[in-house]
Amino acid sequence: MADVDVRLVNVTKKFGDQTAVDGITLDVSDGEFFTLLGPSGCGKTTTLRMIGGFEQPTSGLIELKGEDVTFLPAHERDVNTVFQSYALFPHLTIFENVAFGLRRSGIKGDEVTSRVGEALELVQLIGYEKRKPAQLSGGQAQRVALARALVNRPAVLLLDEPLGALDLKLRKQMGIELKRIQREVSITFIYVTHDQEEAMTMSDRIAVMNKGHYEQLAGPETLYERPTTRFVASFVGASNLLEGKIGSDGESWTVTLPSGDVVRAPKSLGDIGTGGAIGVRPEKLTLLEPGQESKGNRLDGTVVDTSYLGVLTQYTVEGAGGLRLLVSEQNVDRTTRSDTWRPGERVALTWKPEHGFVVGDSKSA
Amino acid sequence: MLRWLGRNALRAYTGLALVYLLLPIFIVALFSFNDPVGKTNYTWVGFTLSHWANLFAIPGLLDSVVVSLRIAFISTLAATTLGTLAALALVRYQFRGRPATSLFIFLPLATPEIILGASLLTLFVAIGQPPFFPLNEFTILIAHITFNISYVIVTVRARLSGFDRRLEEASADLGADGWQTFWRVTFPLILPGIAAASLLAFSLSIDDFVITNFTAGRTTTFPMFVWGSARVGVPPQVNAIGTIFFVVAVSAVAIGSFLQRRRA
């Protein structure tokens, strides 16, 4: 494991009697692309602002490269920020915007010119030096903000929803670009977003935040395949959660649904606790004719909605007791029949127990 | 016909409004070229440039202009500096007495000038019987700074309230301390507001009569000179100087807005 770049120990931030960040402890490694993912108001931006030095924690410790920076003012920290609104200086040219940090650290003359040039080349904005921020498009302003931060070669780069103001196409393109730049400069990125797709495509590790703390910290694949809380299961991708009476049967957890059906998941997938549930992603479910034989978990139901989406077809199936399940089926090599299923048809839903996941007791109400 | 009226009514109305506003100023300028008979300068007699050539032939006129300009410059400088700092404090910080301060700032704007002048006179007399606190140019300065601060605060505060604080955070993020952030980011961005405030302060100071009259003692400013001479007949030189003031003020505003448009 690489060196720890940023360490948060039990960091809490209160605004009046509102707790924005509630005892976060985490380590970010050197050169990592680390993402704080969560809905608005979950405390992700406040956490980032505390690392940047714009807010001071109510309690807890923040370390940067092993040094306690909890109360160090922003201008003395070896971190730079790409702000959501970019915050380019409107009265300065692009060159002077990018050179701002270099000049503050006493760098002069040719070195300023060459390093600003390098930074603008990195974000592919050579030739824009003399323009003012008002003459740039949103995507270009975003690149300048990135160059202005990176030119200082900080230990850590903080990014606060940097793609939030861009349209969908540009956002995807800039996302790929960001990942390329991060690999090229090998600086630790701490990225804040509410967009799970963005987080999944770029990050090495993601902390999924909810109500001031993170519920799960893992790589994109683990978060998707093995979410450990109901919140993570529903925030990252789509999920079917099967709630009921929890039991144990040898190597499996069992959940007895209100309809009386029993579903299973191996205990090796995680601890179900006393209030957990078994979950399964829509694409792990297979649809069968009601009479067909199957192994593993099986529920009967009726198709209530069919949406053909090109790559896949999405079904909503209603089981006994009103339980609704989402199913996605690839539109190639269908397992059971060549047509899509139509609303009203009776089906059986099956999946292998080891393809499910287990969520534990909810940490928050 | 009706359509013609509809198209031109606004133009005609605009023209009339401009004439209404500018006619008195035009008359002032015009009569600086008049060659009056006797002391009064109210009827057109004939054209002459002699008043412009002998601008300061009237005893006391030059002195009064110099006094007015000096007071206007110093009070503008002082009020702009103090007012800008006060506006920054009022917008940026929460402190005890902030709501009260906001209220007090409006008092000089809302108080009739005659009350403000009389109360300042009372104050100056109360705190020191002459010669310890004589009424002179210094007391005029204090009075002008007093009311100008309010105008500066109100103007600069308007500019500051639309200021994006993230720019200052970005500056700190890039390693600038508070002092550098102020001079490199905050000040250049609020400069148009500060410039507008100081123009306003200067013009308020240079033509103030009521408050100045209460606090002047034996000092004579330009407006007081005009008032004094009006009783016996305003000399055309006063018109000439008024015209110069007008042209300088209009040019300053025109240059200011031209520069601002070029920067944007």
mmCIF file of N, CA, C and O in Angstrom, chain A residues 212-244:
data_model
loop_
_atom_site.group_PDB
_atom_site.id
_atom_site.type_symbol
_atom_site.label_atom_id
_atom_site.label_comp_id
_atom_site.label_asym_id
_atom_site.label_seq_id
_atom_site.Cartn_x
_atom_site.Cartn_y
_atom_site.Cartn_z
ATOM 1 N N GLY A 212 -23.868 12.827 6.737
ATOM 2 C CA GLY A 212 -22.695 13.219 7.505
ATOM 3 C C GLY A 212 -21.648 12.152 7.743
ATOM 4 O O GLY A 212 -20.615 12.430 8.329
ATOM 5 N N HIS A 213 -21.898 10.912 7.299
ATOM 6 C CA HIS A 213 -20.851 9.904 7.430
ATOM 7 C C HIS A 213 -20.868 9.034 6.173
ATOM 8 O O HIS A 213 -21.782 9.141 5.359
ATOM 9 N N TYR A 214 -19.823 8.201 6.006
ATOM 10 C CA TYR A 214 -19.887 7.330 4.834
ATOM 11 C C TYR A 214 -20.368 5.947 5.252
ATOM 12 O O TYR A 214 -20.061 5.452 6.327
ATOM 13 N N GLU A 215 -21.184 5.337 4.395
ATOM 14 C CA GLU A 215 -21.778 4.045 4.712
ATOM 15 C C GLU A 215 -20.916 2.903 4.219
ATOM 16 O O GLU A 215 -20.956 1.817 4.775
ATOM 17 N N GLN A 216 -20.173 3.149 3.153
ATOM 18 C CA GLN A 216 -19.291 2.109 2.631
ATOM 19 C C GLN A 216 -18.149 2.765 1.885
ATOM 20 O O GLN A 216 -18.340 3.754 1.193
ATOM 21 N N LEU A 217 -16.941 2.218 2.060
ATOM 22 C CA LEU A 217 -15.764 2.737 1.369
ATOM 23 C C LEU A 217 -15.126 1.574 0.646
ATOM 24 O O LEU A 217 -14.653 0.636 1.273
ATOM 25 N N ALA A 218 -15.159 1.616 -0.685
ATOM 26 C CA ALA A 218 -14.646 0.483 -1.454
ATOM 27 C C ALA A 218 -14.411 0.896 -2.888
ATOM 28 O O ALA A 218 -14.752 2.005 -3.295
ATOM 29 N N GLY A 219 -13.836 0.005 -3.674
ATOM 30 C CA GLY A 219 -13.673 0.234 -5.098
ATOM 31 C C GLY A 219 -15.018 0.143 -5.792
ATOM 32 O O GLY A 219 -15.976 -0.395 -5.237
ATOM 33 N N PRO A 220 -15.095 0.674 -7.033
ATOM 34 C CA PRO A 220 -16.376 0.693 -7.757
ATOM 35 C C PRO A 220 -17.003 -0.688 -7.877
ATOM 36 O O PRO A 220 -18.211 -0.849 -7.702
ATOM 37 N N GLU A 221 -16.179 -1.713 -8.149
ATOM 38 C CA GLU A 221 -16.722 -3.043 -8.378
ATOM 39 C C GLU A 221 -17.350 -3.603 -7.108
ATOM 40 O O GLU A 221 -18.464 -4.139 -7.128
ATOM 41 N N THR A 222 -16.633 -3.476 -6.004
ATOM 42 C CA THR A 222 -17.160 -3.977 -4.731
ATOM 43 C C THR A 222 -18.449 -3.245 -4.355
ATOM 44 O O THR A 222 -19.407 -3.857 -3.881
ATOM 45 N N LEU A 223 -18.441 -1.913 -4.574
ATOM 46 C CA LEU A 223 -19.639 -1.141 -4.217
ATOM 47 C C LEU A 223 -20.849 -1.663 -4.969
ATOM 48 O O LEU A 223 -21.950 -1.736 -4.435
ATOM 49 N N TYR A 224 -20.636 -2.033 -6.221
ATOM 50 C CA TYR A 224 -21.758 -2.478 -7.034
ATOM 51 C C TYR A 224 -22.127 -3.919 -6.722
ATOM 52 O O TYR A 224 -23.303 -4.247 -6.555
ATOM 53 N N GLU A 225 -21.119 -4.783 -6.624
ATOM 54 C CA GLU A 225 -21.399 -6.204 -6.435
ATOM 55 C C GLU A 225 -21.762 -6.552 -4.992
ATOM 56 O O GLU A 225 -22.522 -7.475 -4.752
ATOM 57 N N ARG A 226 -21.165 -5.822 -4.037
ATOM 58 C CA ARG A 226 -21.365 -6.162 -2.633
ATOM 59 C C ARG A 226 -21.712 -4.941 -1.790
ATOM 60 O O ARG A 226 -20.987 -4.623 -0.859
ATOM 61 N N PRO A 227 -22.778 -4.244 -2.133
ATOM 62 C CA PRO A 227 -23.150 -3.121 -1.260
ATOM 63 C C PRO A 227 -23.519 -3.661 0.118
ATOM 64 O O PRO A 227 -24.117 -4.742 0.217
ATOM 65 N N THR A 228 -23.139 -2.976 1.160
ATOM 66 C CA THR A 228 -23.375 -3.505 2.507
ATOM 67 C C THR A 228 -24.513 -2.806 3.235
ATOM 68 O O THR A 228 -24.870 -3.205 4.334
ATOM 69 N N THR A 229 -25.044 -1.706 2.669
ATOM 70 C CA THR A 229 -26.204 -1.080 3.314
ATOM 71 C C THR A 229 -27.289 -0.835 2.270
ATOM 72 O O THR A 229 -27.011 -0.798 1.070
ATOM 73 N N ARG A 230 -28.512 -0.654 2.764
ATOM 74 C CA ARG A 230 -29.640 -0.382 1.856
ATOM 75 C C ARG A 230 -29.387 0.887 1.056
ATOM 76 O O ARG A 230 -29.691 0.974 -0.120
ATOM 77 N N PHE A 231 -28.806 1.903 1.749
ATOM 78 C CA PHE A 231 -28.563 3.183 1.079
ATOM 79 C C PHE A 231 -27.612 3.013 -0.099
ATOM 80 O O PHE A 231 -27.883 3.492 -1.205
ATOM 81 N N VAL A 232 -26.506 2.312 0.134
ATOM 82 C CA VAL A 232 -25.520 2.127 -0.939
ATOM 83 C C VAL A 232 -26.140 1.317 -2.067
ATOM 84 O O VAL A 232 -25.984 1.630 -3.245
ATOM 85 N N ALA A 233 -26.905 0.283 -1.707
ATOM 86 C CA ALA A 233 -27.512 -0.579 -2.721
ATOM 87 C C ALA A 233 -28.432 0.217 -3.635
ATOM 88 O O ALA A 233 -28.488 -0.032 -4.835
ATOM 89 N N SER A 234 -29.138 1.213 -3.093
ATOM 90 C CA SER A 234 -30.070 1.947 -3.932
ATOM 91 C C SER A 234 -29.444 3.191 -4.549
ATOM 92 O O SER A 234 -29.892 3.662 -5.591
ATOM 93 N N PHE A 235 -28.361 3.733 -3.934
ATOM 94 C CA PHE A 235 -27.745 4.944 -4.493
ATOM 95 C C PHE A 235 -26.790 4.611 -5.630
ATOM 96 O O PHE A 235 -26.678 5.346 -6.593
ATOM 97 N N VAL A 236 -26.092 3.497 -5.497
ATOM 98 C CA VAL A 236 -25.161 3.083 -6.554
ATOM 99 C C VAL A 236 -25.836 2.001 -7.379
ATOM 100 O O VAL A 236 -25.951 0.862 -6.955
ATOM 101 N N GLY A 237 -26.318 2.373 -8.551
ATOM 102 C CA GLY A 237 -27.014 1.409 -9.400
ATOM 103 C C GLY A 237 -28.418 1.103 -8.884
ATOM 104 O O GLY A 237 -28.848 1.633 -7.869
ATOM 105 N N ALA A 238 -29.129 0.224 -9.614
ATOM 106 C CA ALA A 238 -30.476 -0.158 -9.208
ATOM 107 C C ALA A 238 -30.416 -1.493 -8.463
ATOM 108 O O ALA A 238 -29.554 -2.317 -8.737
ATOM 109 N N SER A 239 -31.311 -1.662 -7.506
ATOM 110 C CA SER A 239 -31.303 -2.877 -6.693
ATOM 111 C C SER A 239 -32.710 -3.356 -6.419
ATOM 112 O O SER A 239 -33.657 -2.572 -6.391
ATOM 113 N N ASN A 240 -32.820 -4.666 -6.216
ATOM 114 C CA ASN A 240 -34.037 -5.229 -5.646
ATOM 115 C C ASN A 240 -33.699 -5.668 -4.233
ATOM 116 O O ASN A 240 -32.779 -6.457 -4.034
ATOM 117 N N LEU A 241 -34.396 -5.113 -3.242
ATOM 118 C CA LEU A 241 -34.146 -5.515 -1.858
ATOM 119 C C LEU A 241 -35.295 -6.389 -1.395
ATOM 120 O O LEU A 241 -36.464 -6.043 -1.555
ATOM 121 N N LEU A 242 -34.951 -7.548 -0.842
ATOM 122 C CA LEU A 242 -35.959 -8.489 -0.391
ATOM 123 C C LEU A 242 -35.994 -8.481 1.128
ATOM 124 O O LEU A 242 -35.046 -8.915 1.790
ATOM 125 N N GLU A 243 -37.086 -7.933 1.666
ATOM 126 C CA GLU A 243 -37.205 -7.755 3.109
ATOM 127 C C GLU A 243 -38.131 -8.821 3.671
ATOM 128 O O GLU A 243 -39.100 -9.227 3.028
ATOM 129 N N GLY A 244 -37.840 -9.231 4.880
ATOM 130 C CA GLY A 244 -38.713 -10.219 5.504
ATOM 131 C C GLY A 244 -38.107 -10.714 6.798
ATOM 132 O O GLY A 244 -37.251 -10.053 7.394
#
